[in-house]
Amino acid sequence: MKSTDDAVAAIKAIPEYQKKFQEVFGHDVNFADIENAIAAYERTQLAFDSPFDKFVNGDQNAISDSAKRGWSIFNGKGRCMSCHGWNPTQPLFTDQKFHNIGVSAHKSDFVPLARKALDLLNTTGGDSIAIDKLAIGTDMSGLGRFLVTKQPHDIGSFRTMTLRNLLVTQPYFHDGSQATLWDTIDHYNKGGVQNPYLDGGITPLGLTEAEEDDLVAFLASLTSPEYADAAKQEYDLQFKRSRTDRPQRDEGAANGDKGRGPGLAGPFGDIGPQQTLENPALVGGD
Ligand code: HEC
């Protein structure tokens, strides 16, 4: 929607909404009440009472052994807790901070893109509407938080997401670029996608297949009871897919044994499994 007036017009054009607005608010559609309605809806989107919550409250049988191993990996070898840390007073699995974990790095050449964004923001005055236009309408969306703060350390960074109810909110990451939880973990396992602004916490993890399965079992235990059935169905689909289809899996990078730095990208993008620095004939070209 280009403006709030456009939003009101679009909602008004739907007879069901017109009727409901009369019923609920006693008057015609206006923007303030669209906001109120959305806020009221969002207040219903609570996530709690998952098997994991029962487990941390003392019910040892609430989650599987695999999920328990996954919880240890989450807090240890997987390093997930450094950004998705949990404690009883911060139950959302997010530090609410912004990090570049390399999600948009494969699509964006950050340095020239950031320069271009700065030029544009300087000429347009850089107000919030100008920022929205860049973020929504152009390939600059990949610059993330930088568009708002203009601080180089925010290039390509996005807010750490909650990890609750993931099996009913696929696909993953801000751009929906990963289809399964195994794909997201493969992304972390290989050390993300290298770029100059990559968060220092992102590094090859060397997780085995069994450890990845355990991590997914842990993430699945963060499902609220009302989504249990839907989540089970999605888990089965993703599990099946993960046995054959693993576009992000990069064993060599995950174990740092490819004669290259962790997740190192060459000037022509990430070096795929068939290309190595020892075999320069294969590097670049296109
Ligand atoms: C350096 C901080 C950091 C670390 C470490 C980290 N994450 Fe994340 N995580 C993020 C950020 C930031 C996002 C959002 C990224 C984006 O959308 O571009 C995210 C998104 C995700 C998502 C997608 C959620 C969704 O709804 O789309 C999953 C799943 C996830 N992380 C799991 C993990 C797991 C599992 C680990 C450990 C192996 C981990 N993360 C380690 C910062 C981190």
mmCIF file of C-alpha atoms and ligand atoms in Angstrom:
data_model
loop_
_atom_site.group_PDB
_atom_site.id
_atom_site.type_symbol
_atom_site.label_atom_id
_atom_site.label_comp_id
_atom_site.label_asym_id
_atom_site.label_seq_id
_atom_site.Cartn_x
_atom_site.Cartn_y
_atom_site.Cartn_z
ATOM 1 C CA MET A 1 0.000 0.000 0.000
ATOM 2 C CA LYS A 2 1.347 3.397 -0.988
ATOM 3 C CA SER A 3 -0.437 5.264 1.774
ATOM 4 C CA THR A 4 -2.811 4.814 4.690
ATOM 5 C CA ASP A 5 -5.645 6.132 2.476
ATOM 6 C CA ASP A 6 -4.926 3.358 -0.034
ATOM 7 C CA ALA A 7 -5.045 0.804 2.767
ATOM 8 C CA VAL A 8 -8.384 2.108 4.008
ATOM 9 C CA ALA A 9 -9.793 2.086 0.451
ATOM 10 C CA ALA A 10 -8.643 -1.499 -0.130
ATOM 11 C CA ILE A 11 -10.142 -2.786 3.120
ATOM 12 C CA LYS A 12 -13.356 -0.828 2.551
ATOM 13 C CA ALA A 13 -13.761 -2.489 -0.837
ATOM 14 C CA ILE A 14 -14.218 -5.869 0.875
ATOM 15 C CA PRO A 15 -17.903 -6.196 1.940
ATOM 16 C CA GLU A 16 -17.107 -8.553 4.810
ATOM 17 C CA TYR A 17 -14.754 -6.022 6.410
ATOM 18 C CA GLN A 18 -17.224 -3.204 5.865
ATOM 19 C CA LYS A 19 -19.847 -5.164 7.758
ATOM 20 C CA LYS A 20 -17.464 -6.258 10.525
ATOM 21 C CA PHE A 21 -16.212 -2.721 11.106
ATOM 22 C CA GLN A 22 -19.799 -1.596 11.669
ATOM 23 C CA GLU A 23 -20.407 -4.488 14.037
ATOM 24 C CA VAL A 24 -17.190 -4.112 16.030
ATOM 25 C CA PHE A 25 -16.484 -0.376 15.968
ATOM 26 C CA GLY A 26 -19.929 1.019 15.118
ATOM 27 C CA HIS A 27 -18.639 3.074 12.209
ATOM 28 C CA ASP A 28 -17.041 2.857 8.790
ATOM 29 C CA VAL A 29 -13.462 1.670 8.126
ATOM 30 C CA ASN A 30 -10.733 4.090 9.210
ATOM 31 C CA PHE A 31 -7.014 3.646 9.588
ATOM 32 C CA ALA A 32 -6.793 3.939 13.371
ATOM 33 C CA ASP A 33 -9.232 1.059 13.764
ATOM 34 C CA ILE A 34 -7.377 -1.047 11.183
ATOM 35 C CA GLU A 35 -4.394 -0.616 13.505
ATOM 36 C CA ASN A 36 -6.522 -1.494 16.533
ATOM 37 C CA ALA A 37 -7.842 -4.622 14.828
ATOM 38 C CA ILE A 38 -4.360 -5.796 13.841
ATOM 39 C CA ALA A 39 -3.052 -5.113 17.350
ATOM 40 C CA ALA A 40 -5.937 -7.071 18.880
ATOM 41 C CA TYR A 41 -5.155 -9.968 16.543
ATOM 42 C CA GLU A 42 -1.463 -9.857 17.387
ATOM 43 C CA ARG A 43 -2.265 -10.011 21.095
ATOM 44 C CA THR A 44 -3.797 -13.435 20.467
ATOM 45 C CA GLN A 45 -0.565 -14.733 18.936
ATOM 46 C CA LEU A 46 0.926 -16.049 22.134
ATOM 47 C CA ALA A 47 3.396 -18.893 22.189
ATOM 48 C CA PHE A 48 3.868 -20.834 25.395
ATOM 49 C CA ASP A 49 3.170 -24.101 27.171
ATOM 50 C CA SER A 50 5.261 -26.007 24.634
ATOM 51 C CA PRO A 51 6.874 -29.362 25.524
ATOM 52 C CA PHE A 52 10.127 -27.417 26.070
ATOM 53 C CA ASP A 53 8.436 -25.103 28.602
ATOM 54 C CA LYS A 54 7.195 -28.150 30.489
ATOM 55 C CA PHE A 55 10.689 -29.647 30.360
ATOM 56 C CA VAL A 56 12.421 -26.571 31.810
ATOM 57 C CA ASN A 57 9.743 -26.485 34.490
ATOM 58 C CA GLY A 58 10.802 -29.914 35.652
ATOM 59 C CA ASP A 59 8.927 -32.491 33.538
ATOM 60 C CA GLN A 60 11.827 -34.637 32.349
ATOM 61 C CA ASN A 61 9.552 -36.664 30.084
ATOM 62 C CA ALA A 62 8.080 -33.701 28.195
ATOM 63 C CA ILE A 63 10.660 -33.875 25.391
ATOM 64 C CA SER A 64 12.510 -36.715 23.655
ATOM 65 C CA ASP A 65 16.138 -37.682 24.298
ATOM 66 C CA SER A 66 16.953 -36.355 20.848
ATOM 67 C CA ALA A 67 15.447 -32.942 21.766
ATOM 68 C CA LYS A 68 17.446 -32.959 25.030
ATOM 69 C CA ARG A 69 20.656 -33.570 23.075
ATOM 70 C CA GLY A 70 19.571 -30.782 20.701
ATOM 71 C CA TRP A 71 19.131 -28.395 23.663
ATOM 72 C CA SER A 72 22.742 -29.137 24.715
ATOM 73 C CA ILE A 73 24.021 -28.554 21.186
ATOM 74 C CA PHE A 74 21.996 -25.330 21.059
ATOM 75 C CA ASN A 75 23.844 -24.118 24.148
ATOM 76 C CA GLY A 76 27.218 -25.573 23.216
ATOM 77 C CA LYS A 77 28.710 -26.727 19.934
ATOM 78 C CA GLY A 78 25.992 -25.014 17.870
ATOM 79 C CA ARG A 79 26.546 -21.614 19.587
ATOM 80 C CA CYS A 80 22.899 -20.749 18.957
ATOM 81 C CA MET A 81 22.347 -19.306 22.429
ATOM 82 C CA SER A 82 24.745 -16.419 21.802
ATOM 83 C CA CYS A 83 21.923 -14.751 19.847
ATOM 84 C CA HIS A 84 18.860 -16.913 20.581
ATOM 85 C CA GLY A 85 19.614 -17.190 24.294
ATOM 86 C CA TRP A 86 16.855 -18.396 26.584
ATOM 87 C CA ASN A 87 16.232 -17.782 30.243
ATOM 88 C CA PRO A 88 13.023 -17.766 32.284
ATOM 89 C CA THR A 89 12.691 -13.988 32.048
ATOM 90 C CA GLN A 90 13.602 -13.896 28.336
ATOM 91 C CA PRO A 91 11.607 -16.777 26.948
ATOM 92 C CA LEU A 92 11.488 -15.720 23.291
ATOM 93 C CA PHE A 93 14.854 -17.112 22.124
ATOM 94 C CA THR A 94 15.996 -13.756 20.790
ATOM 95 C CA ASP A 95 18.391 -11.095 22.034
ATOM 96 C CA GLN A 96 16.242 -8.582 20.095
ATOM 97 C CA LYS A 97 19.461 -7.366 18.458
ATOM 98 C CA PHE A 98 20.491 -7.156 14.810
ATOM 99 C CA HIS A 99 23.139 -9.407 13.261
ATOM 100 C CA ASN A 100 24.539 -10.108 9.834
ATOM 101 C CA ILE A 101 24.457 -13.897 9.592
ATOM 102 C CA GLY A 102 25.007 -13.842 5.825
ATOM 103 C CA VAL A 103 21.436 -14.484 4.702
ATOM 104 C CA SER A 104 21.348 -11.873 1.947
ATOM 105 C CA ALA A 105 25.077 -12.002 1.256
ATOM 106 C CA HIS A 106 24.757 -14.456 -1.624
ATOM 107 C CA LYS A 107 22.570 -11.991 -3.511
ATOM 108 C CA SER A 108 24.180 -8.691 -2.626
ATOM 109 C CA ASP A 109 27.537 -7.107 -3.230
ATOM 110 C CA PHE A 110 27.246 -5.135 -0.023
ATOM 111 C CA VAL A 111 29.922 -2.475 -0.450
ATOM 112 C CA PRO A 112 28.758 -0.839 -3.721
ATOM 113 C CA LEU A 113 25.131 -1.410 -2.734
ATOM 114 C CA ALA A 114 25.625 0.377 0.600
ATOM 115 C CA ARG A 115 27.368 3.258 -1.159
ATOM 116 C CA LYS A 116 24.484 3.574 -3.600
ATOM 117 C CA ALA A 117 21.959 3.483 -0.748
ATOM 118 C CA LEU A 118 23.781 6.259 1.103
ATOM 119 C CA ASP A 119 23.846 8.431 -2.023
ATOM 120 C CA LEU A 120 20.131 7.902 -2.544
ATOM 121 C CA LEU A 121 19.262 8.538 1.091
ATOM 122 C CA ASN A 122 21.352 11.704 1.100
ATOM 123 C CA THR A 123 19.663 13.062 -2.020
ATOM 124 C CA THR A 124 16.139 12.159 -0.899
ATOM 125 C CA GLY A 125 16.624 13.432 2.634
ATOM 126 C CA GLY A 126 16.528 9.893 4.011
ATOM 127 C CA ASP A 127 13.191 10.161 5.796
ATOM 128 C CA SER A 128 11.298 7.044 6.816
ATOM 129 C CA ILE A 129 9.275 7.000 3.594
ATOM 130 C CA ALA A 130 12.452 7.066 1.501
ATOM 131 C CA ILE A 131 13.871 4.232 3.612
ATOM 132 C CA ASP A 132 10.688 2.194 3.202
ATOM 133 C CA LYS A 133 10.825 2.652 -0.562
ATOM 134 C CA LEU A 134 14.404 1.376 -0.707
ATOM 135 C CA ALA A 135 13.728 -1.476 1.688
ATOM 136 C CA ILE A 136 10.539 -2.704 0.070
ATOM 137 C CA GLY A 137 10.963 -1.783 -3.569
ATOM 138 C CA THR A 138 14.617 -2.432 -4.395
ATOM 139 C CA ASP A 139 17.411 -4.969 -4.004
ATOM 140 C CA MET A 140 18.629 -2.797 -1.131
ATOM 141 C CA SER A 141 16.353 -4.669 1.239
ATOM 142 C CA GLY A 142 19.321 -7.012 1.736
ATOM 143 C CA LEU A 143 21.215 -4.192 3.456
ATOM 144 C CA GLY A 144 18.886 -4.652 6.417
ATOM 145 C CA ARG A 145 19.301 -2.450 9.478
ATOM 146 C CA PHE A 146 21.908 -0.314 7.712
ATOM 147 C CA LEU A 147 19.181 1.525 5.794
ATOM 148 C CA VAL A 148 17.932 2.907 9.107
ATOM 149 C CA THR A 149 21.146 3.533 11.050
ATOM 150 C CA LYS A 150 23.588 4.110 8.135
ATOM 151 C CA GLN A 151 26.225 2.449 10.323
ATOM 152 C CA PRO A 152 28.553 0.115 8.383
ATOM 153 C CA HIS A 153 28.406 -2.504 11.139
ATOM 154 C CA ASP A 154 24.665 -2.838 10.461
ATOM 155 C CA ILE A 155 25.112 -3.764 6.792
ATOM 156 C CA GLY A 156 23.177 -6.951 6.042
ATOM 157 C CA SER A 157 21.951 -7.290 9.607
ATOM 158 C CA PHE A 158 18.454 -8.348 10.641
ATOM 159 C CA ARG A 159 16.750 -8.765 13.969
ATOM 160 C CA THR A 160 17.252 -12.138 15.621
ATOM 161 C CA MET A 161 13.999 -14.031 15.202
ATOM 162 C CA THR A 162 12.094 -15.957 17.808
ATOM 163 C CA LEU A 163 12.359 -19.731 17.452
ATOM 164 C CA ARG A 164 8.909 -20.630 18.726
ATOM 165 C CA ASN A 165 6.374 -22.351 16.477
ATOM 166 C CA LEU A 166 8.841 -22.648 13.601
ATOM 167 C CA LEU A 167 7.048 -25.667 12.159
ATOM 168 C CA VAL A 168 4.017 -23.543 11.355
ATOM 169 C CA THR A 169 5.921 -20.482 10.097
ATOM 170 C CA GLN A 170 8.049 -21.857 7.261
ATOM 171 C CA PRO A 171 9.917 -20.808 5.100
ATOM 172 C CA TYR A 172 12.780 -19.287 7.081
ATOM 173 C CA PHE A 173 14.860 -16.109 7.421
ATOM 174 C CA HIS A 174 13.656 -12.593 6.551
ATOM 175 C CA ASP A 175 13.498 -13.389 2.845
ATOM 176 C CA GLY A 176 12.023 -16.866 3.196
ATOM 177 C CA SER A 177 15.112 -18.210 1.438
ATOM 178 C CA GLN A 178 15.315 -21.518 3.325
ATOM 179 C CA ALA A 179 12.618 -24.138 3.007
ATOM 180 C CA THR A 180 13.355 -26.450 5.928
ATOM 181 C CA LEU A 181 14.895 -26.270 9.402
ATOM 182 C CA TRP A 182 17.675 -28.535 8.158
ATOM 183 C CA ASP A 183 18.474 -25.915 5.503
ATOM 184 C CA THR A 184 18.711 -23.157 8.124
ATOM 185 C CA ILE A 185 21.038 -25.281 10.248
ATOM 186 C CA ASP A 186 23.122 -26.199 7.182
ATOM 187 C CA HIS A 187 23.487 -22.447 6.633
ATOM 188 C CA TYR A 188 24.937 -21.989 10.134
ATOM 189 C CA ASN A 189 26.950 -25.208 9.961
ATOM 190 C CA LYS A 190 29.026 -23.989 7.007
ATOM 191 C CA GLY A 191 29.665 -20.638 8.726
ATOM 192 C CA GLY A 192 26.966 -18.648 6.927
ATOM 193 C CA VAL A 193 27.850 -16.881 3.715
ATOM 194 C CA GLN A 194 31.090 -14.947 3.975
ATOM 195 C CA ASN A 195 30.918 -11.162 3.665
ATOM 196 C CA PRO A 196 32.861 -8.293 5.241
ATOM 197 C CA TYR A 197 30.121 -7.611 7.809
ATOM 198 C CA LEU A 198 29.464 -11.164 8.943
ATOM 199 C CA ASP A 199 28.831 -11.392 12.704
ATOM 200 C CA GLY A 200 31.846 -12.753 14.575
ATOM 201 C CA GLY A 201 29.608 -15.382 16.165
ATOM 202 C CA ILE A 202 29.021 -17.078 12.816
ATOM 203 C CA THR A 203 31.680 -19.691 12.170
ATOM 204 C CA PRO A 204 31.794 -23.288 10.845
ATOM 205 C CA LEU A 205 30.283 -25.608 13.432
ATOM 206 C CA GLY A 206 31.213 -29.099 12.285
ATOM 207 C CA LEU A 207 27.799 -30.495 13.239
ATOM 208 C CA THR A 208 27.156 -34.084 12.167
ATOM 209 C CA GLU A 209 23.899 -35.215 10.575
ATOM 210 C CA ALA A 210 22.793 -36.770 13.852
ATOM 211 C CA GLU A 211 23.509 -33.513 15.691
ATOM 212 C CA GLU A 212 21.475 -31.566 13.136
ATOM 213 C CA ASP A 213 18.574 -33.992 13.601
ATOM 214 C CA ASP A 214 18.825 -33.432 17.368
ATOM 215 C CA LEU A 215 18.803 -29.657 16.952
ATOM 216 C CA VAL A 216 15.673 -29.885 14.803
ATOM 217 C CA ALA A 217 14.050 -32.135 17.418
ATOM 218 C CA PHE A 218 14.789 -29.445 20.005
ATOM 219 C CA LEU A 219 13.366 -26.672 17.795
ATOM 220 C CA ALA A 220 10.260 -28.807 17.218
ATOM 221 C CA SER A 221 9.792 -28.977 21.005
ATOM 222 C CA LEU A 222 9.121 -25.208 20.989
ATOM 223 C CA THR A 223 5.699 -25.770 19.430
ATOM 224 C CA SER A 224 2.634 -24.498 21.316
ATOM 225 C CA PRO A 225 -0.011 -27.200 21.930
ATOM 226 C CA GLU A 226 -2.580 -25.722 19.536
ATOM 227 C CA TYR A 227 -0.172 -26.248 16.630
ATOM 228 C CA ALA A 228 0.980 -29.733 17.601
ATOM 229 C CA ASP A 229 -0.820 -31.543 14.755
ATOM 230 C CA ALA A 230 0.108 -29.072 12.030
ATOM 231 C CA ALA A 231 3.695 -29.026 13.262
ATOM 232 C CA LYS A 232 3.910 -32.829 13.239
ATOM 233 C CA GLN A 233 2.762 -32.886 9.620
ATOM 234 C CA GLU A 234 5.281 -30.231 8.611
ATOM 235 C CA TYR A 235 8.049 -31.985 10.557
ATOM 236 C CA ASP A 236 7.373 -35.214 8.647
ATOM 237 C CA LEU A 237 7.482 -33.369 5.311
ATOM 238 C CA GLN A 238 10.703 -31.551 6.178
ATOM 239 C CA PHE A 239 12.305 -34.705 7.574
ATOM 240 C CA LYS A 240 11.570 -36.616 4.381
ATOM 241 C CA ARG A 241 12.857 -33.796 2.231
ATOM 242 C CA SER A 242 16.013 -33.440 4.321
ATOM 243 C CA ARG A 243 17.021 -37.045 3.565
ATOM 244 C CA THR A 244 17.517 -36.279 -0.123
ATOM 245 C CA ASP A 245 17.392 -32.537 -0.724
ATOM 246 C CA ARG A 246 20.027 -30.441 1.072
ATOM 247 C CA PRO A 247 20.895 -27.388 -1.027
ATOM 248 C CA GLN A 248 22.805 -25.672 1.827
ATOM 249 C CA ARG A 249 24.707 -28.693 3.111
ATOM 250 C CA ASP A 250 28.454 -28.129 2.725
ATOM 251 C CA GLU A 251 30.337 -30.768 4.655
ATOM 252 C CA GLY A 252 33.762 -29.390 3.729
ATOM 253 C CA ALA A 253 33.017 -25.854 4.896
ATOM 254 C CA ALA A 254 31.287 -27.121 8.039
ATOM 255 C CA ASN A 255 34.425 -29.019 9.005
ATOM 256 C CA GLY A 256 36.833 -26.339 7.799
ATOM 257 C CA ASP A 257 38.798 -28.934 5.824
ATOM 258 C CA LYS A 258 38.674 -27.511 2.337
ATOM 259 C CA GLY A 259 41.913 -25.597 2.399
ATOM 260 C CA ARG A 260 39.986 -22.385 2.640
ATOM 261 C CA GLY A 261 38.894 -20.140 5.424
ATOM 262 C CA PRO A 262 35.516 -20.787 6.952
ATOM 263 C CA GLY A 263 32.867 -20.176 4.330
ATOM 264 C CA LEU A 264 35.328 -18.035 2.372
ATOM 265 C CA ALA A 265 33.830 -16.448 -0.698
ATOM 266 C CA GLY A 266 35.982 -15.741 -3.720
ATOM 267 C CA PRO A 267 35.530 -12.688 -5.906
ATOM 268 C CA PHE A 268 32.961 -14.626 -7.883
ATOM 269 C CA GLY A 269 30.776 -15.596 -4.982
ATOM 270 C CA ASP A 270 30.840 -18.555 -2.684
ATOM 271 C CA ILE A 271 33.102 -21.294 -3.941
ATOM 272 C CA GLY A 272 30.955 -24.356 -4.429
ATOM 273 C CA PRO A 273 31.904 -27.870 -3.399
ATOM 274 C CA GLN A 274 33.320 -28.740 -6.794
ATOM 275 C CA GLN A 275 35.638 -25.726 -6.742
ATOM 276 C CA THR A 276 38.617 -25.435 -4.426
ATOM 277 C CA LEU A 277 41.456 -23.000 -4.023
ATOM 278 C CA GLU A 278 43.835 -25.873 -4.828
ATOM 279 C CA ASN A 279 42.090 -26.264 -8.138
ATOM 280 C CA PRO A 280 42.023 -22.677 -9.376
ATOM 281 C CA ALA A 281 41.057 -23.728 -12.890
ATOM 282 C CA LEU A 282 37.572 -24.204 -11.533
ATOM 283 C CA VAL A 283 37.380 -20.957 -9.595
ATOM 284 C CA GLY A 284 35.482 -18.032 -11.032
ATOM 285 C CA GLY A 285 35.285 -17.849 -14.797
ATOM 286 C CA ASP A 286 31.745 -16.647 -15.104
HETATM 287 C C1 HEC B 1 25.110 -14.230 15.459
HETATM 288 C C2 HEC B 1 23.740 -14.398 15.911
HETATM 289 C C3 HEC B 1 23.027 -15.715 15.622
HETATM 290 C C4 HEC B 1 23.456 -16.995 15.918
HETATM 291 C C5 HEC B 1 24.762 -17.428 16.545
HETATM 292 C C6 HEC B 1 22.377 -17.878 15.498
HETATM 293 N N1 HEC B 1 21.355 -17.160 14.970
HETATM 294 FE FE1 HEC B 1 19.613 -17.882 14.212
HETATM 295 N N2 HEC B 1 19.082 -16.031 13.579
HETATM 296 C C7 HEC B 1 19.822 -14.885 13.799
HETATM 297 C C8 HEC B 1 19.257 -13.792 13.030
HETATM 298 C C9 HEC B 1 19.792 -12.356 12.986
HETATM 299 C C10 HEC B 1 18.158 -14.329 12.317
HETATM 300 C C11 HEC B 1 17.323 -13.592 11.268
HETATM 301 C C12 HEC B 1 18.171 -13.576 9.997
HETATM 302 C C13 HEC B 1 17.533 -13.077 8.740
HETATM 303 O O1 HEC B 1 16.327 -13.179 8.607
HETATM 304 O O2 HEC B 1 18.239 -12.590 7.865
HETATM 305 C C14 HEC B 1 18.084 -15.738 12.700
HETATM 306 C C15 HEC B 1 17.108 -16.621 12.229
HETATM 307 C C16 HEC B 1 17.048 -17.959 12.579
HETATM 308 C C17 HEC B 1 16.033 -18.866 12.127
HETATM 309 C C18 HEC B 1 14.877 -18.534 11.194
HETATM 310 C C19 HEC B 1 13.630 -18.231 11.999
HETATM 311 C C20 HEC B 1 12.449 -17.909 11.128
HETATM 312 O O3 HEC B 1 11.338 -17.794 11.661
HETATM 313 O O4 HEC B 1 12.583 -17.731 9.907
HETATM 314 C C21 HEC B 1 16.305 -20.099 12.689
HETATM 315 C C22 HEC B 1 15.522 -21.392 12.516
HETATM 316 C C23 HEC B 1 17.491 -19.950 13.479
HETATM 317 N N3 HEC B 1 17.925 -18.629 13.394
HETATM 318 C C24 HEC B 1 18.078 -20.959 14.208
HETATM 319 C C25 HEC B 1 19.370 -20.878 14.746
HETATM 320 C C26 HEC B 1 20.113 -22.013 15.240
HETATM 321 C C27 HEC B 1 19.579 -23.430 15.312
HETATM 322 C C28 HEC B 1 21.343 -21.541 15.596
HETATM 323 C C29 HEC B 1 22.533 -22.349 16.073
HETATM 324 C C30 HEC B 1 22.999 -23.374 15.158
HETATM 325 C C31 HEC B 1 21.347 -20.108 15.355
HETATM 326 N N4 HEC B 1 20.132 -19.746 14.843
HETATM 327 C C32 HEC B 1 22.421 -19.265 15.618
HETATM 328 C C33 HEC B 1 20.933 -14.768 14.613
HETATM 329 C C34 HEC B 1 21.712 -15.832 15.036
#
